[in-house]
């Protein structure tokens, strides 16, 4: 059976605001543990509608609020940071919560271009060199950190570059399917075929991160689709629309078009999403699924994760044993 990850982008909605987004993320971690999810991940994104520019802080809060679920980052944007600092942070998190911390790394961008420029530093080493430095610190090759078991490492990416690097360094690979409108099985094949065993993995391990808009009520699904269509540019405000604002917008705007072949988001009532999830798992045969959603209502967000949890055994039947 596939493992499930609740993956939170910690978006800032009207009504709850930035402080509410952080608190609700911790509540979502607690709910994910109750629902039987294996992991809870927070993504690093920078900007006014992205409430998690420092995911390691949220990881600490979520780990303290839970007891068994693994907690970590979907991707620390390693190009912006010194590998020793990242290793030091996650060494401490692992010592506080032994055997429960994940460190996902990626290269973003995770922000608007002007924010990325401000985060960037001159003279930084290339991404692959930073990965090598990070692995050296975490495996005690450099002898610069207190003794500890390392966190579980993942490399997240959307293209061949990330797949190649994950295979080269023997890391689990999580494919950002939500960045693609079609399935990209050749990326996963490339990773599996080129995987080199190492201290962080003896065999390839594939995760697929997918965005889901699922609800019991078709009317709620239409509102979630509308929210996805608006994205982060709906009025130039510093928050995404609240549930009430989505209702008001939907009453005056034309409903968004639906592309039944779009695999960047699995949208629909449970039976429809289960069918598309089965197609996705058949295409990738993943070991794990990371589920994220764009939904301003916390209760409905948690219900989405509950619905997906019930679907996975059926979807997994068409995947790899």
Short mmCIF file of C-alpha atoms in Angstrom, two decimals:
data_model
loop_
_atom_site.label_atom_id
_atom_site.label_comp_id
_atom_site.label_asym_id
_atom_site.label_seq_id
_atom_site.Cartn_x
_atom_site.Cartn_y
_atom_site.Cartn_z
CA UNK A 1 0.00 0.00 0.00
CA UNK A 2 1.20 3.52 -0.76
CA UNK A 3 2.11 5.90 2.04
CA UNK A 4 0.27 9.22 2.19
CA UNK A 5 1.62 12.69 2.94
CA UNK A 6 -0.47 15.73 3.80
CA UNK A 7 1.37 18.53 2.02
CA UNK A 8 0.49 22.08 3.08
CA UNK A 9 1.50 25.18 1.12
CA UNK A 10 0.30 27.35 4.04
CA UNK A 11 -1.65 29.77 1.89
CA UNK A 12 -3.01 32.97 3.41
CA UNK A 13 -6.77 33.36 2.98
CA UNK A 14 -9.06 36.26 3.77
CA UNK A 15 -10.74 35.84 7.13
CA UNK A 16 -7.98 33.81 8.78
CA UNK A 17 -5.05 35.95 7.63
CA UNK A 18 -1.31 35.20 8.01
CA UNK A 19 -1.42 34.20 11.68
CA UNK A 20 -4.42 31.96 11.06
CA UNK A 21 -2.66 30.27 8.13
CA UNK A 22 0.22 29.19 10.39
CA UNK A 23 -2.08 28.00 13.19
CA UNK A 24 -4.33 26.11 10.79
CA UNK A 25 -1.31 24.36 9.30
CA UNK A 26 -0.50 22.91 12.72
CA UNK A 27 -4.14 21.89 13.10
CA UNK A 28 -3.92 20.18 9.71
CA UNK A 29 -0.86 18.22 10.89
CA UNK A 30 -2.83 17.03 13.93
CA UNK A 31 -5.74 16.01 11.69
CA UNK A 32 -3.41 14.21 9.27
CA UNK A 33 -2.00 12.15 12.13
CA UNK A 34 -5.52 11.26 13.29
CA UNK A 35 -6.45 10.20 9.73
CA UNK A 36 -3.47 7.87 9.46
CA UNK A 37 -1.22 9.87 7.14
CA UNK A 38 2.44 8.87 7.22
CA UNK A 39 3.88 12.35 6.80
CA UNK A 40 3.04 16.03 7.06
CA UNK A 41 5.08 18.40 4.91
CA UNK A 42 5.18 22.19 4.70
CA UNK A 43 6.41 23.96 1.58
CA UNK A 44 8.75 26.93 1.50
CA UNK A 45 7.17 29.81 -0.38
CA UNK A 46 7.80 33.53 -0.04
CA UNK A 47 5.27 36.32 -0.56
CA UNK A 48 2.20 37.91 0.95
CA UNK A 49 -0.16 35.02 0.15
CA UNK A 50 2.39 32.33 1.05
CA UNK A 51 2.56 31.95 4.81
CA UNK A 52 5.65 29.76 5.16
CA UNK A 53 8.94 31.38 4.27
CA UNK A 54 10.64 29.47 7.12
CA UNK A 55 9.20 25.95 7.01
CA UNK A 56 11.60 24.63 9.64
CA UNK A 57 9.76 26.71 12.26
CA UNK A 58 6.43 25.22 11.24
CA UNK A 59 8.01 21.74 11.28
CA UNK A 60 9.02 22.30 14.92
CA UNK A 61 5.51 23.45 15.86
CA UNK A 62 3.78 20.61 14.02
CA UNK A 63 6.12 17.99 15.47
CA UNK A 64 5.49 19.31 18.99
CA UNK A 65 1.72 19.16 18.45
CA UNK A 66 1.77 15.54 17.19
CA UNK A 67 3.25 12.30 18.42
CA UNK A 68 3.79 9.74 15.66
CA UNK A 69 3.44 11.26 12.19
CA UNK A 70 6.64 12.17 10.35
CA UNK A 71 6.97 15.93 9.88
CA UNK A 72 9.16 17.84 7.47
CA UNK A 73 9.56 20.11 4.49
CA UNK A 74 8.35 19.53 0.99
CA UNK A 75 11.36 21.52 -0.06
CA UNK A 76 13.78 23.81 1.65
CA UNK A 77 15.02 26.01 -1.21
CA UNK A 78 18.65 24.99 -0.85
CA UNK A 79 20.11 27.45 -3.41
CA UNK A 80 19.29 30.31 -1.01
CA UNK A 81 21.08 28.88 2.04
CA UNK A 82 24.36 27.58 3.40
CA UNK A 83 24.17 23.77 3.54
CA UNK A 84 25.74 23.72 7.01
CA UNK A 85 22.98 25.96 8.36
CA UNK A 86 20.28 23.70 6.88
CA UNK A 87 22.02 20.61 8.25
CA UNK A 88 22.37 22.21 11.69
CA UNK A 89 18.68 23.12 11.82
CA UNK A 90 17.48 19.66 10.88
CA UNK A 91 20.04 17.97 13.12
CA UNK A 92 18.45 19.81 16.05
CA UNK A 93 14.91 18.98 14.89
CA UNK A 94 15.87 15.30 14.64
CA UNK A 95 17.34 15.36 18.15
CA UNK A 96 14.12 16.89 19.49
CA UNK A 97 11.89 14.43 17.59
CA UNK A 98 13.99 11.32 16.85
CA UNK A 99 12.93 9.29 13.84
CA UNK A 100 10.18 11.71 12.82
CA UNK A 101 11.86 14.46 10.77
CA UNK A 102 11.99 14.72 6.97
CA UNK A 103 14.15 17.16 5.04
CA UNK A 104 12.90 17.76 1.52
CA UNK A 105 15.10 19.96 -0.62
CA UNK A 106 14.47 21.66 -3.94
CA UNK A 107 15.52 24.65 -5.98
CA UNK A 108 12.31 26.58 -6.27
CA UNK A 109 11.83 29.28 -7.27
CA UNK A 110 9.15 29.44 -4.54
CA UNK A 111 8.73 33.20 -4.91
CA UNK A 112 8.23 36.03 -7.33
CA UNK A 113 11.34 36.99 -9.28
CA UNK A 114 12.04 40.14 -7.25
CA UNK A 115 11.86 38.14 -3.99
CA UNK A 116 14.16 35.47 -5.42
CA UNK A 117 16.70 38.15 -6.28
CA UNK A 118 16.64 39.41 -2.68
CA UNK A 119 17.14 35.90 -1.31
CA UNK A 120 20.02 35.14 -3.66
CA UNK A 121 23.61 35.70 -2.56
CA UNK A 122 26.62 36.30 -4.77
CA UNK A 123 29.22 33.61 -5.10
CA UNK A 124 26.91 30.73 -4.16
CA UNK A 125 27.97 27.21 -5.10
CA UNK A 126 25.97 25.37 -7.79
CA UNK A 127 22.96 23.39 -6.60
CA UNK A 128 24.60 19.98 -6.98
CA UNK A 129 27.60 21.09 -4.92
CA UNK A 130 25.30 22.31 -2.17
CA UNK A 131 23.58 18.91 -2.14
CA UNK A 132 26.98 17.23 -1.76
CA UNK A 133 27.89 19.55 1.11
CA UNK A 134 24.55 18.96 2.83
CA UNK A 135 24.92 15.17 2.57
CA UNK A 136 28.46 15.35 3.93
CA UNK A 137 27.29 17.29 6.99
CA UNK A 138 24.36 14.99 7.66
CA UNK A 139 26.43 11.80 7.35
CA UNK A 140 29.07 13.17 9.75
CA UNK A 141 31.75 13.26 7.07
CA UNK A 142 32.59 16.83 8.14
CA UNK A 143 32.33 16.25 11.93
CA UNK A 144 30.71 19.66 12.45
CA UNK A 145 27.38 18.63 14.07
CA UNK A 146 26.33 16.92 17.31
CA UNK A 147 25.84 13.19 17.01
CA UNK A 148 22.35 12.33 15.76
CA UNK A 149 20.59 10.10 13.31
CA UNK A 150 20.00 12.14 10.13
CA UNK A 151 16.54 13.24 9.01
CA UNK A 152 15.05 11.37 6.09
CA UNK A 153 16.04 13.24 2.94
CA UNK A 154 13.89 13.77 -0.15
CA UNK A 155 14.61 15.70 -3.30
CA UNK A 156 11.57 17.33 -4.86
CA UNK A 157 11.50 18.48 -8.45
CA UNK A 158 9.42 18.91 -11.57
CA UNK A 159 11.85 17.98 -14.32
CA UNK A 160 14.68 15.79 -15.52
CA UNK A 161 17.31 17.78 -13.63
CA UNK A 162 15.78 16.97 -10.27
CA UNK A 163 15.24 13.33 -11.21
CA UNK A 164 18.89 12.98 -12.28
CA UNK A 165 20.20 14.55 -9.06
CA UNK A 166 17.98 12.41 -6.82
CA UNK A 167 19.19 9.29 -8.64
CA UNK A 168 22.83 10.39 -8.57
CA UNK A 169 22.86 10.95 -4.80
CA UNK A 170 20.64 8.00 -3.88
CA UNK A 171 17.79 10.12 -2.54
CA UNK A 172 14.03 9.51 -2.64
CA UNK A 173 12.44 11.64 -5.36
CA UNK A 174 9.11 13.46 -5.15
CA UNK A 175 7.74 14.62 -8.50
CA UNK A 176 5.71 17.84 -8.46
CA UNK A 177 2.86 16.61 -10.64
CA UNK A 178 0.85 19.77 -9.87
CA UNK A 179 3.30 21.62 -12.13
CA UNK A 180 2.31 19.47 -15.13
CA UNK A 181 -0.95 19.21 -17.01
CA UNK A 182 -0.07 15.73 -18.25
CA UNK A 183 1.58 12.72 -16.64
CA UNK A 184 5.37 12.55 -16.98
CA UNK A 185 6.20 8.87 -16.36
CA UNK A 186 9.51 9.11 -18.23
CA UNK A 187 10.84 11.35 -15.44
CA UNK A 188 10.16 8.63 -12.90
CA UNK A 189 11.63 5.99 -15.22
CA UNK A 190 14.76 8.11 -15.62
CA UNK A 191 15.11 8.30 -11.84
CA UNK A 192 14.56 4.61 -11.22
CA UNK A 193 16.87 3.49 -14.02
CA UNK A 194 19.76 5.72 -12.91
CA UNK A 195 19.42 5.35 -9.14
CA UNK A 196 22.68 4.90 -7.25
CA UNK A 197 22.29 3.35 -3.77
CA UNK A 198 23.72 5.39 -0.91
CA UNK A 199 23.39 6.18 2.79
CA UNK A 200 19.94 7.71 2.27
CA UNK A 201 18.46 4.91 0.19
CA UNK A 202 19.29 1.40 -0.97
CA UNK A 203 16.52 1.36 -3.58
CA UNK A 204 14.68 4.12 -5.48
CA UNK A 205 11.63 5.57 -3.75
CA UNK A 206 9.13 7.69 -5.69
CA UNK A 207 6.62 10.16 -4.35
CA UNK A 208 4.16 12.13 -6.46
CA UNK A 209 2.83 15.46 -5.21
CA UNK A 210 -0.64 16.19 -6.55
CA UNK A 211 -3.11 19.02 -5.99
CA UNK A 212 -6.67 17.92 -5.23
CA UNK A 213 -9.99 19.81 -5.21
CA UNK A 214 -12.45 17.30 -3.79
CA UNK A 215 -15.70 17.65 -1.84
CA UNK A 216 -18.86 15.68 -1.24
CA UNK A 217 -21.01 18.52 -2.62
CA UNK A 218 -20.65 19.33 -6.36
CA UNK A 219 -21.35 22.97 -5.51
CA UNK A 220 -18.31 23.05 -3.23
CA UNK A 221 -16.22 21.50 -6.01
CA UNK A 222 -17.28 24.32 -8.34
CA UNK A 223 -16.16 26.89 -5.76
CA UNK A 224 -12.83 25.13 -5.31
CA UNK A 225 -12.35 25.14 -9.09
CA UNK A 226 -13.10 28.87 -9.09
CA UNK A 227 -10.46 29.42 -6.41
CA UNK A 228 -7.90 27.48 -8.43
CA UNK A 229 -8.76 29.48 -11.55
CA UNK A 230 -8.26 32.75 -9.69
CA UNK A 231 -4.87 31.68 -8.37
CA UNK A 232 -2.89 34.30 -6.54
CA UNK A 233 -3.72 37.25 -8.82
CA UNK A 234 -7.42 37.64 -8.23
CA UNK A 235 -7.40 41.27 -7.05
CA UNK A 236 -3.79 42.03 -6.16
CA UNK A 237 -4.72 41.78 -2.48
CA UNK A 238 -2.47 40.33 0.20
CA UNK A 239 -4.75 37.34 0.82
CA UNK A 240 -6.46 34.70 -1.27
CA UNK A 241 -10.28 34.78 -1.28
CA UNK A 242 -12.07 33.44 1.79
CA UNK A 243 -14.87 30.89 1.44
CA UNK A 244 -17.48 33.66 1.68
CA UNK A 245 -15.62 35.73 -0.91
CA UNK A 246 -15.51 32.73 -3.25
CA UNK A 247 -19.29 32.41 -2.90
CA UNK A 248 -19.73 36.10 -3.79
CA UNK A 249 -17.34 35.90 -6.75
CA UNK A 250 -18.96 32.74 -8.08
CA UNK A 251 -22.35 34.44 -8.06
CA UNK A 252 -21.15 37.12 -10.47
CA UNK A 253 -18.46 35.40 -12.55
CA UNK A 254 -18.67 32.79 -15.27
CA UNK A 255 -17.74 29.31 -14.07
CA UNK A 256 -14.18 28.26 -14.96
CA UNK A 257 -13.70 25.89 -17.85
CA UNK A 258 -13.02 22.24 -17.08
CA UNK A 259 -10.37 20.19 -18.84
CA UNK A 260 -10.99 16.51 -18.07
CA UNK A 261 -7.45 15.65 -19.17
CA UNK A 262 -5.68 18.20 -16.95
CA UNK A 263 -3.60 16.27 -14.41
CA UNK A 264 -2.20 19.32 -12.62
CA UNK A 265 -5.22 19.15 -10.30
CA UNK A 266 -7.55 16.26 -9.55
CA UNK A 267 -10.93 17.94 -9.17
CA UNK A 268 -14.39 16.54 -8.60
CA UNK A 269 -16.62 14.66 -6.20
CA UNK A 270 -15.02 11.58 -4.58
CA UNK A 271 -15.92 9.10 -7.33
CA UNK A 272 -14.48 11.40 -10.02
CA UNK A 273 -11.26 12.06 -8.10
CA UNK A 274 -10.84 8.34 -7.34
CA UNK A 275 -10.97 7.57 -11.06
CA UNK A 276 -8.32 10.17 -11.86
CA UNK A 277 -6.19 9.07 -8.94
CA UNK A 278 -6.25 5.52 -10.30
CA UNK A 279 -4.99 6.84 -13.65
CA UNK A 280 -2.19 8.71 -11.90
CA UNK A 281 -1.07 5.76 -9.80
CA UNK A 282 -1.18 3.46 -12.82
CA UNK A 283 1.04 5.91 -14.71
CA UNK A 284 3.67 6.30 -11.99
CA UNK A 285 3.35 3.26 -9.66
CA UNK A 286 4.48 5.55 -6.82
CA UNK A 287 5.56 4.46 -3.38
CA UNK A 288 3.99 7.56 -1.85
CA UNK A 289 1.48 10.28 -2.65
CA UNK A 290 1.74 13.83 -1.31
CA UNK A 291 -1.66 15.54 -1.33
CA UNK A 292 -2.12 19.29 -1.33
CA UNK A 293 -5.22 21.38 -1.81
CA UNK A 294 -6.24 24.99 -2.28
CA UNK A 295 -9.21 25.49 0.04
CA UNK A 296 -9.94 28.44 2.34
CA UNK A 297 -12.16 26.48 4.74
CA UNK A 298 -10.19 24.39 7.26
CA UNK A 299 -12.97 21.88 7.89
CA UNK A 300 -13.41 21.26 4.17
CA UNK A 301 -9.63 21.05 3.77
CA UNK A 302 -9.49 18.33 6.41
CA UNK A 303 -12.45 16.59 4.79
CA UNK A 304 -10.50 16.52 1.51
CA UNK A 305 -7.66 14.68 3.22
CA UNK A 306 -10.18 12.31 4.80
CA UNK A 307 -11.71 11.52 1.41
CA UNK A 308 -8.30 10.91 -0.14
CA UNK A 309 -7.30 8.63 2.69
CA UNK A 310 -10.33 6.45 1.94
CA UNK A 311 -9.50 6.33 -1.79
CA UNK A 312 -5.89 5.25 -1.64
CA UNK A 313 -6.32 1.48 -1.09
CA UNK A 314 -8.52 1.35 -4.23
CA UNK A 315 -6.11 3.49 -6.23
CA UNK A 316 -3.11 1.49 -5.02
CA UNK A 317 -4.60 -1.72 -6.40
CA UNK A 318 -3.67 -0.60 -9.92
CA UNK A 319 -0.17 0.51 -8.90
CA UNK A 320 2.97 -1.41 -8.10
CA UNK A 321 2.76 -3.87 -5.16
#
